[in-house]
Structures are given as C-alpha cells and as structure tokens.
Short mmCIF file of C-alpha atoms and ligand atoms in Angstrom, two decimals:
data_model
loop_
_atom_site.label_atom_id
_atom_site.label_comp_id
_atom_site.label_asym_id
_atom_site.label_seq_id
_atom_site.Cartn_x
_atom_site.Cartn_y
_atom_site.Cartn_z
CA MET A 1 -31.66 0.50 -20.37
CA THR A 2 -31.09 3.93 -18.80
CA GLU A 3 -28.72 6.17 -20.75
CA LEU A 4 -25.48 7.26 -19.19
CA THR A 5 -23.69 10.43 -20.26
CA LEU A 6 -19.93 10.61 -19.86
CA ASP A 7 -17.98 13.82 -19.39
CA PRO A 8 -17.32 14.92 -23.00
CA ALA A 9 -13.63 15.59 -22.16
CA TRP A 10 -12.98 11.90 -21.44
CA HIS A 11 -11.29 9.54 -23.88
CA PHE A 12 -10.29 7.07 -21.16
CA ALA A 13 -11.65 6.21 -17.70
CA VAL A 14 -11.54 3.84 -14.76
CA ILE A 15 -14.74 2.28 -13.47
CA GLY A 16 -15.37 0.47 -10.19
CA ASP A 17 -17.66 0.47 -7.19
CA PRO A 18 -16.28 2.09 -5.11
CA VAL A 19 -13.68 3.91 -7.20
CA ALA A 20 -13.01 7.13 -5.25
CA HIS A 21 -9.71 5.70 -3.92
CA SER A 22 -8.28 5.06 -7.42
CA LYS A 23 -5.07 6.88 -8.29
CA SER A 24 -5.25 5.86 -11.94
CA PRO A 25 -6.57 9.26 -13.11
CA GLN A 26 -3.58 11.16 -11.68
CA MET A 27 -1.12 8.64 -13.08
CA GLN A 28 -2.74 8.32 -16.53
CA ASN A 29 -3.49 12.01 -16.94
CA ALA A 30 0.16 12.89 -16.26
CA ALA A 31 1.14 10.47 -19.02
CA LEU A 32 -1.59 11.64 -21.40
CA CYS A 33 -0.57 15.28 -20.90
CA GLU A 34 3.06 14.45 -21.63
CA LEU A 35 2.00 12.65 -24.80
CA GLY A 36 -0.07 15.66 -25.92
CA PHE A 37 -3.57 14.29 -25.32
CA GLY A 38 -4.40 16.50 -22.33
CA PRO A 39 -6.08 15.32 -19.09
CA CYS A 40 -8.72 13.09 -20.70
CA TYR A 41 -8.86 10.14 -18.23
CA GLY A 42 -11.86 10.18 -15.90
CA LYS A 43 -13.11 8.17 -12.94
CA LEU A 44 -16.65 6.86 -12.63
CA GLN A 45 -18.44 4.87 -9.97
CA VAL A 46 -20.55 2.33 -11.83
CA ALA A 47 -22.94 0.02 -9.98
CA ALA A 48 -23.37 -3.50 -11.40
CA ALA A 49 -26.83 -2.58 -12.72
CA ASP A 50 -25.36 0.34 -14.69
CA LEU A 51 -22.61 -1.65 -16.41
CA PRO A 52 -24.62 -2.12 -19.68
CA ALA A 53 -25.31 1.64 -19.89
CA PHE A 54 -21.66 2.46 -19.22
CA VAL A 55 -20.47 0.02 -21.89
CA ALA A 56 -22.89 1.50 -24.44
CA ALA A 57 -21.60 5.01 -23.70
CA ALA A 58 -17.96 3.84 -23.74
CA ARG A 59 -18.34 2.25 -27.19
CA LYS A 60 -19.40 5.64 -28.57
CA GLN A 61 -17.00 7.94 -26.77
CA LEU A 62 -13.95 6.29 -25.19
CA ARG A 63 -10.74 4.82 -26.61
CA GLY A 64 -10.23 2.63 -23.59
CA PHE A 65 -11.04 2.07 -19.94
CA ASN A 66 -9.74 0.33 -16.85
CA VAL A 67 -11.97 -1.91 -14.80
CA THR A 68 -11.55 -2.44 -11.10
CA VAL A 69 -13.40 -4.30 -8.35
CA PRO A 70 -16.16 -5.57 -8.61
CA HIS A 71 -16.42 -5.55 -12.41
CA LYS A 72 -13.31 -7.42 -13.54
CA ARG A 73 -15.29 -10.57 -14.26
CA ALA A 74 -18.68 -8.95 -14.89
CA ILE A 75 -17.29 -7.04 -17.88
CA LEU A 76 -16.47 -10.25 -19.79
CA PRO A 77 -19.88 -10.81 -21.49
CA PHE A 78 -19.70 -7.31 -22.99
CA LEU A 79 -16.40 -7.92 -24.79
CA ASP A 80 -15.94 -8.88 -28.42
CA ARG A 81 -12.39 -10.21 -27.92
CA ILE A 82 -10.50 -11.34 -24.80
CA ASP A 83 -6.79 -12.07 -24.72
CA PRO A 84 -5.87 -15.64 -23.69
CA GLU A 85 -4.50 -14.71 -20.24
CA ALA A 86 -7.62 -12.72 -19.31
CA GLU A 87 -9.81 -15.49 -20.69
CA LEU A 88 -8.09 -18.15 -18.59
CA GLY A 89 -8.31 -16.02 -15.45
CA GLN A 90 -11.79 -14.72 -16.29
CA SER A 91 -10.59 -11.28 -15.22
CA VAL A 92 -10.15 -8.11 -17.28
CA ASN A 93 -8.72 -4.80 -16.07
CA THR A 94 -8.09 -3.13 -19.45
CA VAL A 95 -10.61 -2.66 -22.24
CA THR A 96 -9.66 -1.16 -25.59
CA VAL A 97 -12.42 0.40 -27.65
CA GLU A 98 -11.51 -0.33 -31.27
CA PRO A 99 -12.28 2.25 -34.00
CA ASP A 100 -15.41 0.25 -34.99
CA GLY A 101 -16.70 0.40 -31.39
CA SER A 102 -15.90 -3.26 -30.63
CA LEU A 103 -14.25 -4.06 -27.29
CA SER A 104 -11.04 -5.99 -26.59
CA GLY A 105 -10.22 -7.08 -23.04
CA ALA A 106 -6.88 -7.82 -21.40
CA SER A 107 -5.42 -8.25 -17.93
CA THR A 108 -2.29 -6.23 -17.11
CA ASP A 109 -2.21 -6.85 -13.32
CA GLY A 110 0.14 -9.85 -13.50
CA TYR A 111 2.39 -8.08 -15.99
CA GLY A 112 2.50 -5.16 -13.53
CA LEU A 113 3.82 -7.36 -10.74
CA ALA A 114 6.33 -9.10 -13.02
CA MET A 115 7.72 -5.73 -14.14
CA ALA A 116 7.84 -4.46 -10.56
CA ILE A 117 9.97 -7.38 -9.35
CA ARG A 118 12.25 -7.16 -12.39
CA GLU A 119 12.78 -3.47 -11.67
CA ARG A 120 13.18 -3.75 -7.90
CA PHE A 121 14.96 -7.10 -7.55
CA GLN A 122 16.26 -7.88 -11.06
CA LEU A 123 14.24 -11.07 -10.67
CA GLU A 124 12.73 -12.82 -13.69
CA VAL A 125 9.52 -14.82 -13.49
CA ALA A 126 10.68 -17.51 -15.93
CA GLY A 127 12.31 -20.33 -13.96
CA GLY A 128 11.54 -18.66 -10.60
CA SER A 129 9.87 -19.98 -7.46
CA PHE A 130 7.27 -17.91 -5.62
CA THR A 131 5.02 -18.12 -2.56
CA PHE A 132 1.69 -16.30 -2.73
CA PHE A 133 -0.42 -15.51 0.30
CA GLY A 134 -3.98 -14.98 -0.95
CA ALA A 135 -6.05 -16.41 -3.78
CA GLY A 136 -8.32 -13.43 -4.50
CA GLY A 137 -8.39 -11.30 -7.63
CA ALA A 138 -4.90 -9.83 -7.25
CA ALA A 139 -3.20 -13.13 -6.39
CA GLN A 140 -5.04 -14.92 -9.16
CA ALA A 141 -4.06 -12.44 -11.88
CA ALA A 142 -0.43 -12.43 -10.75
CA ALA A 143 -0.08 -16.19 -10.24
CA LEU A 144 -1.65 -16.87 -13.64
CA HIS A 145 0.73 -14.47 -15.37
CA PHE A 146 3.66 -16.11 -13.57
CA ALA A 147 2.49 -19.58 -14.60
CA LEU A 148 2.11 -18.51 -18.24
CA GLN A 149 5.52 -16.82 -18.20
CA GLY A 150 7.24 -20.05 -17.20
CA ALA A 151 7.64 -19.86 -13.42
CA ARG A 152 9.14 -23.12 -12.12
CA ALA A 153 7.18 -23.35 -8.85
CA LEU A 154 4.23 -21.60 -7.26
CA TYR A 155 3.35 -22.20 -3.61
CA LEU A 156 -0.09 -20.91 -2.66
CA VAL A 157 -1.49 -20.21 0.80
CA ASN A 158 -5.09 -19.18 1.40
CA ARG A 159 -7.76 -19.37 4.09
CA THR A 160 -10.58 -20.63 1.89
CA ARG A 161 -9.61 -24.01 0.47
CA SER A 162 -12.14 -24.01 -2.37
CA ARG A 163 -10.73 -20.75 -3.74
CA LEU A 164 -7.22 -22.13 -3.49
CA GLU A 165 -8.15 -25.27 -5.39
CA ALA A 166 -10.01 -23.32 -8.07
CA LEU A 167 -6.92 -21.18 -8.65
CA ALA A 168 -4.63 -24.22 -8.66
CA ALA A 169 -6.79 -25.82 -11.38
CA ILE A 170 -6.43 -22.73 -13.58
CA LEU A 171 -2.66 -22.61 -13.03
CA ALA A 172 -2.19 -26.29 -13.81
CA ARG A 173 -4.10 -25.79 -17.06
CA ALA A 174 -1.99 -22.72 -17.89
CA ASN A 175 1.33 -24.49 -17.29
CA PRO A 176 1.28 -28.27 -16.90
CA LYS A 177 5.02 -28.33 -16.01
CA LEU A 178 4.57 -26.00 -13.03
CA GLU A 179 5.37 -27.32 -9.55
CA LEU A 180 2.26 -26.36 -7.57
CA GLN A 181 1.74 -26.81 -3.83
CA LEU A 182 -1.05 -25.55 -1.57
CA ALA A 183 -1.41 -24.86 2.16
CA ALA A 184 -3.70 -23.29 4.73
CA PRO A 185 -2.37 -20.23 6.65
CA GLY A 186 -2.10 -22.34 9.83
CA ASP A 187 0.02 -25.09 8.25
CA GLU A 188 3.32 -23.72 9.45
CA ALA A 189 5.46 -26.71 8.48
CA ARG A 190 4.38 -26.41 4.85
CA ILE A 191 4.69 -22.62 4.85
CA GLU A 192 8.22 -22.92 6.19
CA GLN A 193 9.04 -25.36 3.42
CA PHE A 194 7.50 -23.00 0.81
CA LEU A 195 9.44 -19.99 2.07
CA ARG A 196 12.73 -21.92 2.07
CA ALA A 197 12.15 -22.97 -1.54
CA SER A 198 11.07 -19.53 -2.79
CA GLN A 199 12.97 -16.58 -4.23
CA LEU A 200 10.09 -14.20 -3.56
CA VAL A 201 7.04 -14.10 -1.29
CA ILE A 202 3.99 -12.07 -2.31
CA GLN A 203 1.53 -10.84 0.31
CA ALA A 204 -1.68 -10.60 -1.74
CA THR A 205 -4.37 -10.94 0.91
CA SER A 206 -6.30 -7.87 2.02
CA LEU A 207 -5.00 -8.36 5.58
CA GLY A 208 -3.14 -5.22 6.62
CA LEU A 209 -5.58 -2.78 5.04
CA ARG A 210 -7.09 -2.22 8.50
CA PRO A 211 -4.95 -1.54 11.57
CA ASP A 212 -6.61 -4.30 13.64
CA ASP A 213 -6.13 -7.02 10.98
CA PRO A 214 -4.28 -10.16 12.08
CA PRO A 215 -1.13 -11.04 10.07
CA PRO A 216 -1.74 -13.40 7.12
CA PHE A 217 0.48 -16.06 8.78
CA ARG A 218 3.01 -16.24 11.62
CA LEU A 219 5.47 -13.65 10.36
CA GLU A 220 8.40 -15.11 12.33
CA LEU A 221 8.49 -17.78 9.62
CA LEU A 222 9.96 -15.20 7.23
CA LYS A 223 13.27 -15.72 9.05
CA VAL A 224 13.75 -19.20 7.60
CA ASN A 225 15.18 -17.91 4.32
CA PRO A 226 17.60 -14.95 4.53
CA GLY A 227 17.76 -14.84 0.70
CA LEU A 228 14.02 -14.26 0.37
CA ARG A 229 12.64 -11.08 -1.21
CA ALA A 230 9.12 -9.82 -0.61
CA VAL A 231 6.25 -7.89 -2.17
CA GLU A 232 3.44 -6.37 -0.12
CA THR A 233 0.61 -5.60 -2.57
CA ILE A 234 -0.84 -3.01 -0.16
CA TYR A 235 0.63 0.49 -0.64
CA HIS A 236 0.94 1.66 2.95
CA PRO A 237 3.23 0.12 5.60
CA THR A 238 1.76 -3.09 7.03
CA PRO A 239 2.98 -5.52 9.71
CA PHE A 240 4.12 -7.85 6.88
CA ARG A 241 6.26 -5.12 5.31
CA ARG A 242 7.63 -3.92 8.64
CA THR A 243 8.55 -7.47 9.64
CA CYS A 244 10.40 -8.04 6.35
CA GLU A 245 12.33 -4.83 6.96
CA ALA A 246 13.10 -5.83 10.56
CA PHE A 247 14.43 -9.21 9.34
CA GLY A 248 16.55 -7.53 6.65
CA LEU A 249 14.57 -8.96 3.71
CA PRO A 250 14.39 -6.67 0.66
CA VAL A 251 10.73 -5.68 0.31
CA THR A 252 8.71 -3.54 -2.07
CA ASP A 253 5.11 -2.36 -1.83
CA GLY A 254 2.24 -2.46 -4.33
CA ARG A 255 3.10 0.81 -6.08
CA GLY A 256 5.32 -0.80 -8.70
CA MET A 257 2.57 -3.23 -9.60
CA LEU A 258 0.02 -0.42 -9.89
CA LEU A 259 2.41 1.68 -11.96
CA HIS A 260 3.30 -1.01 -14.46
CA GLN A 261 -0.24 -2.35 -14.91
CA GLY A 262 -1.29 1.21 -15.75
CA ALA A 263 1.64 1.75 -18.11
CA ARG A 264 0.76 -1.44 -19.97
CA SER A 265 -2.90 -0.37 -20.25
CA LEU A 266 -1.81 2.90 -21.84
CA GLU A 267 0.46 1.05 -24.27
CA LEU A 268 -2.40 -1.21 -25.31
CA TRP A 269 -4.65 1.79 -25.98
CA LEU A 270 -2.11 4.01 -27.74
CA GLY A 271 0.26 1.50 -29.33
CA GLN A 272 3.28 3.46 -28.11
CA PRO A 273 5.57 3.29 -25.06
CA ALA A 274 4.17 4.81 -21.86
CA PRO A 275 6.17 7.59 -20.12
CA VAL A 276 6.80 5.44 -17.05
CA ALA A 277 8.96 7.98 -15.15
CA THR A 278 6.21 10.61 -15.39
CA MET A 279 3.58 8.11 -14.29
CA ARG A 280 5.72 7.06 -11.34
CA ARG A 281 6.14 10.67 -10.20
CA ALA A 282 2.40 11.35 -10.49
CA LEU A 283 1.58 8.18 -8.56
CA GLU A 284 4.03 9.06 -5.78
CA GLU A 285 2.45 12.52 -5.51
CA ALA A 286 -1.06 11.07 -5.47
CA LEU A 287 -0.16 8.58 -2.73
CA CYS A 288 1.87 11.10 -0.74
CA GLY A 289 0.40 11.56 2.71
CA GLU A 290 -1.93 8.54 2.54
P1 NDP B 301 -10.06 -10.15 -2.88
O1 NDP B 301 -11.19 -9.70 -2.04
O2 NDP B 301 -10.32 -10.70 -4.24
O3 NDP B 301 -9.22 -11.25 -2.07
C1 NDP B 301 -8.90 -11.04 -0.73
C2 NDP B 301 -7.87 -12.08 -0.28
O4 NDP B 301 -7.55 -11.81 1.09
C3 NDP B 301 -8.37 -13.51 -0.34
O5 NDP B 301 -7.30 -14.37 -0.57
C4 NDP B 301 -8.94 -13.70 1.08
O6 NDP B 301 -8.96 -15.04 1.50
C5 NDP B 301 -7.91 -12.96 1.89
N1 NDP B 301 -8.49 -12.55 3.17
C6 NDP B 301 -9.33 -11.51 3.39
N2 NDP B 301 -9.66 -11.46 4.70
C7 NDP B 301 -9.02 -12.49 5.31
C8 NDP B 301 -8.95 -12.95 6.66
N3 NDP B 301 -9.62 -12.35 7.65
N4 NDP B 301 -8.18 -14.03 6.93
C9 NDP B 301 -7.47 -14.64 5.94
N5 NDP B 301 -7.50 -14.25 4.63
C10 NDP B 301 -8.26 -13.18 4.33
O7 NDP B 301 -9.08 -8.90 -2.97
P2 NDP B 301 -7.96 -8.58 -4.09
O8 NDP B 301 -7.29 -9.83 -4.48
O9 NDP B 301 -8.54 -7.71 -5.12
O10 NDP B 301 -6.95 -7.68 -3.24
C11 NDP B 301 -6.06 -8.28 -2.31
C12 NDP B 301 -4.99 -7.28 -1.93
O11 NDP B 301 -4.23 -6.88 -3.08
C13 NDP B 301 -5.57 -6.00 -1.33
O12 NDP B 301 -4.82 -5.71 -0.21
C14 NDP B 301 -5.36 -4.95 -2.40
O13 NDP B 301 -5.10 -3.71 -1.81
C15 NDP B 301 -4.14 -5.46 -3.13
N6 NDP B 301 -4.11 -5.08 -4.55
C16 NDP B 301 -3.04 -4.39 -5.02
C17 NDP B 301 -2.94 -4.07 -6.36
C18 NDP B 301 -1.75 -3.30 -6.84
O14 NDP B 301 -1.72 -2.89 -8.00
N7 NDP B 301 -0.76 -3.10 -6.02
C19 NDP B 301 -3.98 -4.42 -7.32
C20 NDP B 301 -5.08 -5.15 -6.73
C21 NDP B 301 -5.12 -5.45 -5.39
P3 NDP B 301 -10.30 -15.96 1.30
O15 NDP B 301 -10.22 -16.50 -0.09
O16 NDP B 301 -10.16 -16.97 2.35
O17 NDP B 301 -11.48 -15.03 1.52
#
C-alpha cells in the first residue's frame, strides 16, 4: 500500500472524488475557529484505489472526516463500528476516529434534511407524509432517516425501477408500519395522488444541475396541492424551485440540509453543540456568487 501524507495542520477533512466543489471546509473551519481549534479541516481528493492509504493516515492523525461521493459505501469495510441507520442504508458520511485509532461511522444526511424542514417549515418528520423524487444516495439517506423517525407515509418516484424497489425494501425493513408507494416519473395519475397526500415534496434527483436537464416530472402537477411545501436539494435555482415559487408553494433549497448534516458531524466529533449560526454564515459566503 502506498503511503499518504496528510497536511500536518489537519485534524478533520472531507474526502471525495471529485471534491473541489465541497463547501464543507469553509463551513467547518468557521465553526472550528469559533470553538478555538483553528482552521484544521482540510479537503482531499481520494481515488478509490487510495482509500486504504487515506484511512491508514486518518487513523494516525485525524479526529474525524466526512465522506462524499463516491466513497459513502466504499468506506464501510474500513470501519470498526457503524451506527444502525448508516448500516441499514449502507452509507456513511461521517467517520469519527476514536482515541485508540478505531473508526466509527454514521450518516447525518437524513438528519440534515429533517432539521432543515423543521427550521424552515416547522414540519416534523414523525407522523408526516412525503413525496421523494429520486432514489439515489441523497434520497436514500433522507428517506431512511424519515422512515426510522416515524414518518407516516413515503411516496417514491424514480426512473430506474430496480433502484426504487431496492430502496423500498430497506424502508419497509426500517419501519414496517410505513405507508409506502412507488411510481415512475411518467405515471402522472399516481404522482398527482402522491402530491395531494403529501405535506412536503423533496426533489432529490440530480436533474437541474445542468441548464439543459429536463424537469424530473411534469411540474404543472405541483398545482394539485396548494398546501404543499417543497425542498430542492440542489443549491442553485432550478426549474423545480422556480415553478414552486411561481405556484406560491413555500420552497427551500439544499443549503439547510448541507448545513445541518455538517453541524451534526461536528457534534459527533467534538461531543458539544455546533455553532450553527456561524456555520450558516460561512456557507452562505462560500456559496455566494455560485
Ligand atoms: P445519485 O447519482 O446517487 O442519484 C441521482 C438521482 O437522480 C437518481 O435518482 C437518478 O435516477 C436521478 N437521475 C439522474 N439523471 C436522471 C435523468 N436523466 N432522468 C431521471 N432521473 C435521473 O446522486 P445523489 O443522490 O448523491 O444526488 C442527487 C441530488 O441531491 C443532486 O442534485 C445533489 O446535488 C443533491 N444533494 C444535495 C445534498 C445537500 O446536502 N443538499 C447532499 C447530497 C446530494 P436513476 O436511479 O434512474 O438513475
């Protein structure tokens, strides 16, 4: 195994491939400075082949690290302990390096979304009904957290049926009482029914990242429920977000989710409350102009 040397100033880091776009360093370093640790959170592009070398270096030097695409599942075999939610979803975004060098994994993405909707809409997951568009990593982490936190109903829409069914199987295992219904993006009658029955719709596909992307479904359908609220997981304005605004539906973007998943990571590493207001300001500055 090739050796990997980390910047000696780092106690925390985010790894991914690519990772240049990550705003976690700005957000976490603002918090770490406020808490008296200094700017000790780095960012490192790690290819899949270099994951073992990174983990070996992290065990010796870091107190914790975040994991982003494509390593959220690949990191699992390196961990000594995995919390039940991350185990069920087979996805880890937060690793704590214990004082003895052992590694504990958790997923804070779903928590991040739950906190964001509580903050923005005063909406609680327990007892709620939600429509998700997408069944990729982000949708899976969020839907699983919602199922475990006692959501009443989850309605899932995704292009690839096999992915949808795999996610549904995990959710049914997580919460056998959950009402669970599935549809393809073209099944407008079912989508209409889902949106009518939901308190919140979550756009968690990657459609909207590029300007020429098609919408994830026929957006006119959003009109069927004037009481609906919406989350767009993408940070910049997308056709989904603009359509919600045009129809008068309260909508929030992915920043709240990003903020609160990061705050929870910091709390897991330090065992103390994260300075959320400072992190929010740093994130806004980092995203400003994007
Ligand atoms: P994945 O690659 O894991 O999943 C992508 C999802 O988008 C899948 O459901 C996929 O459907 C769908 N999709 C992609 N292209 C198309 C298409 N042409 N037509 C229909 N469906 C399509 O990505 P992630 O789950 O990691 O990310 C999804 C979104 O969430 C991204 O926009 C990302 O920016 C955002 N995100 C936000 C976070 C935050 O903190 N705010 C955190 C993580 C992600 P299929 O299964 O059919 O391929």
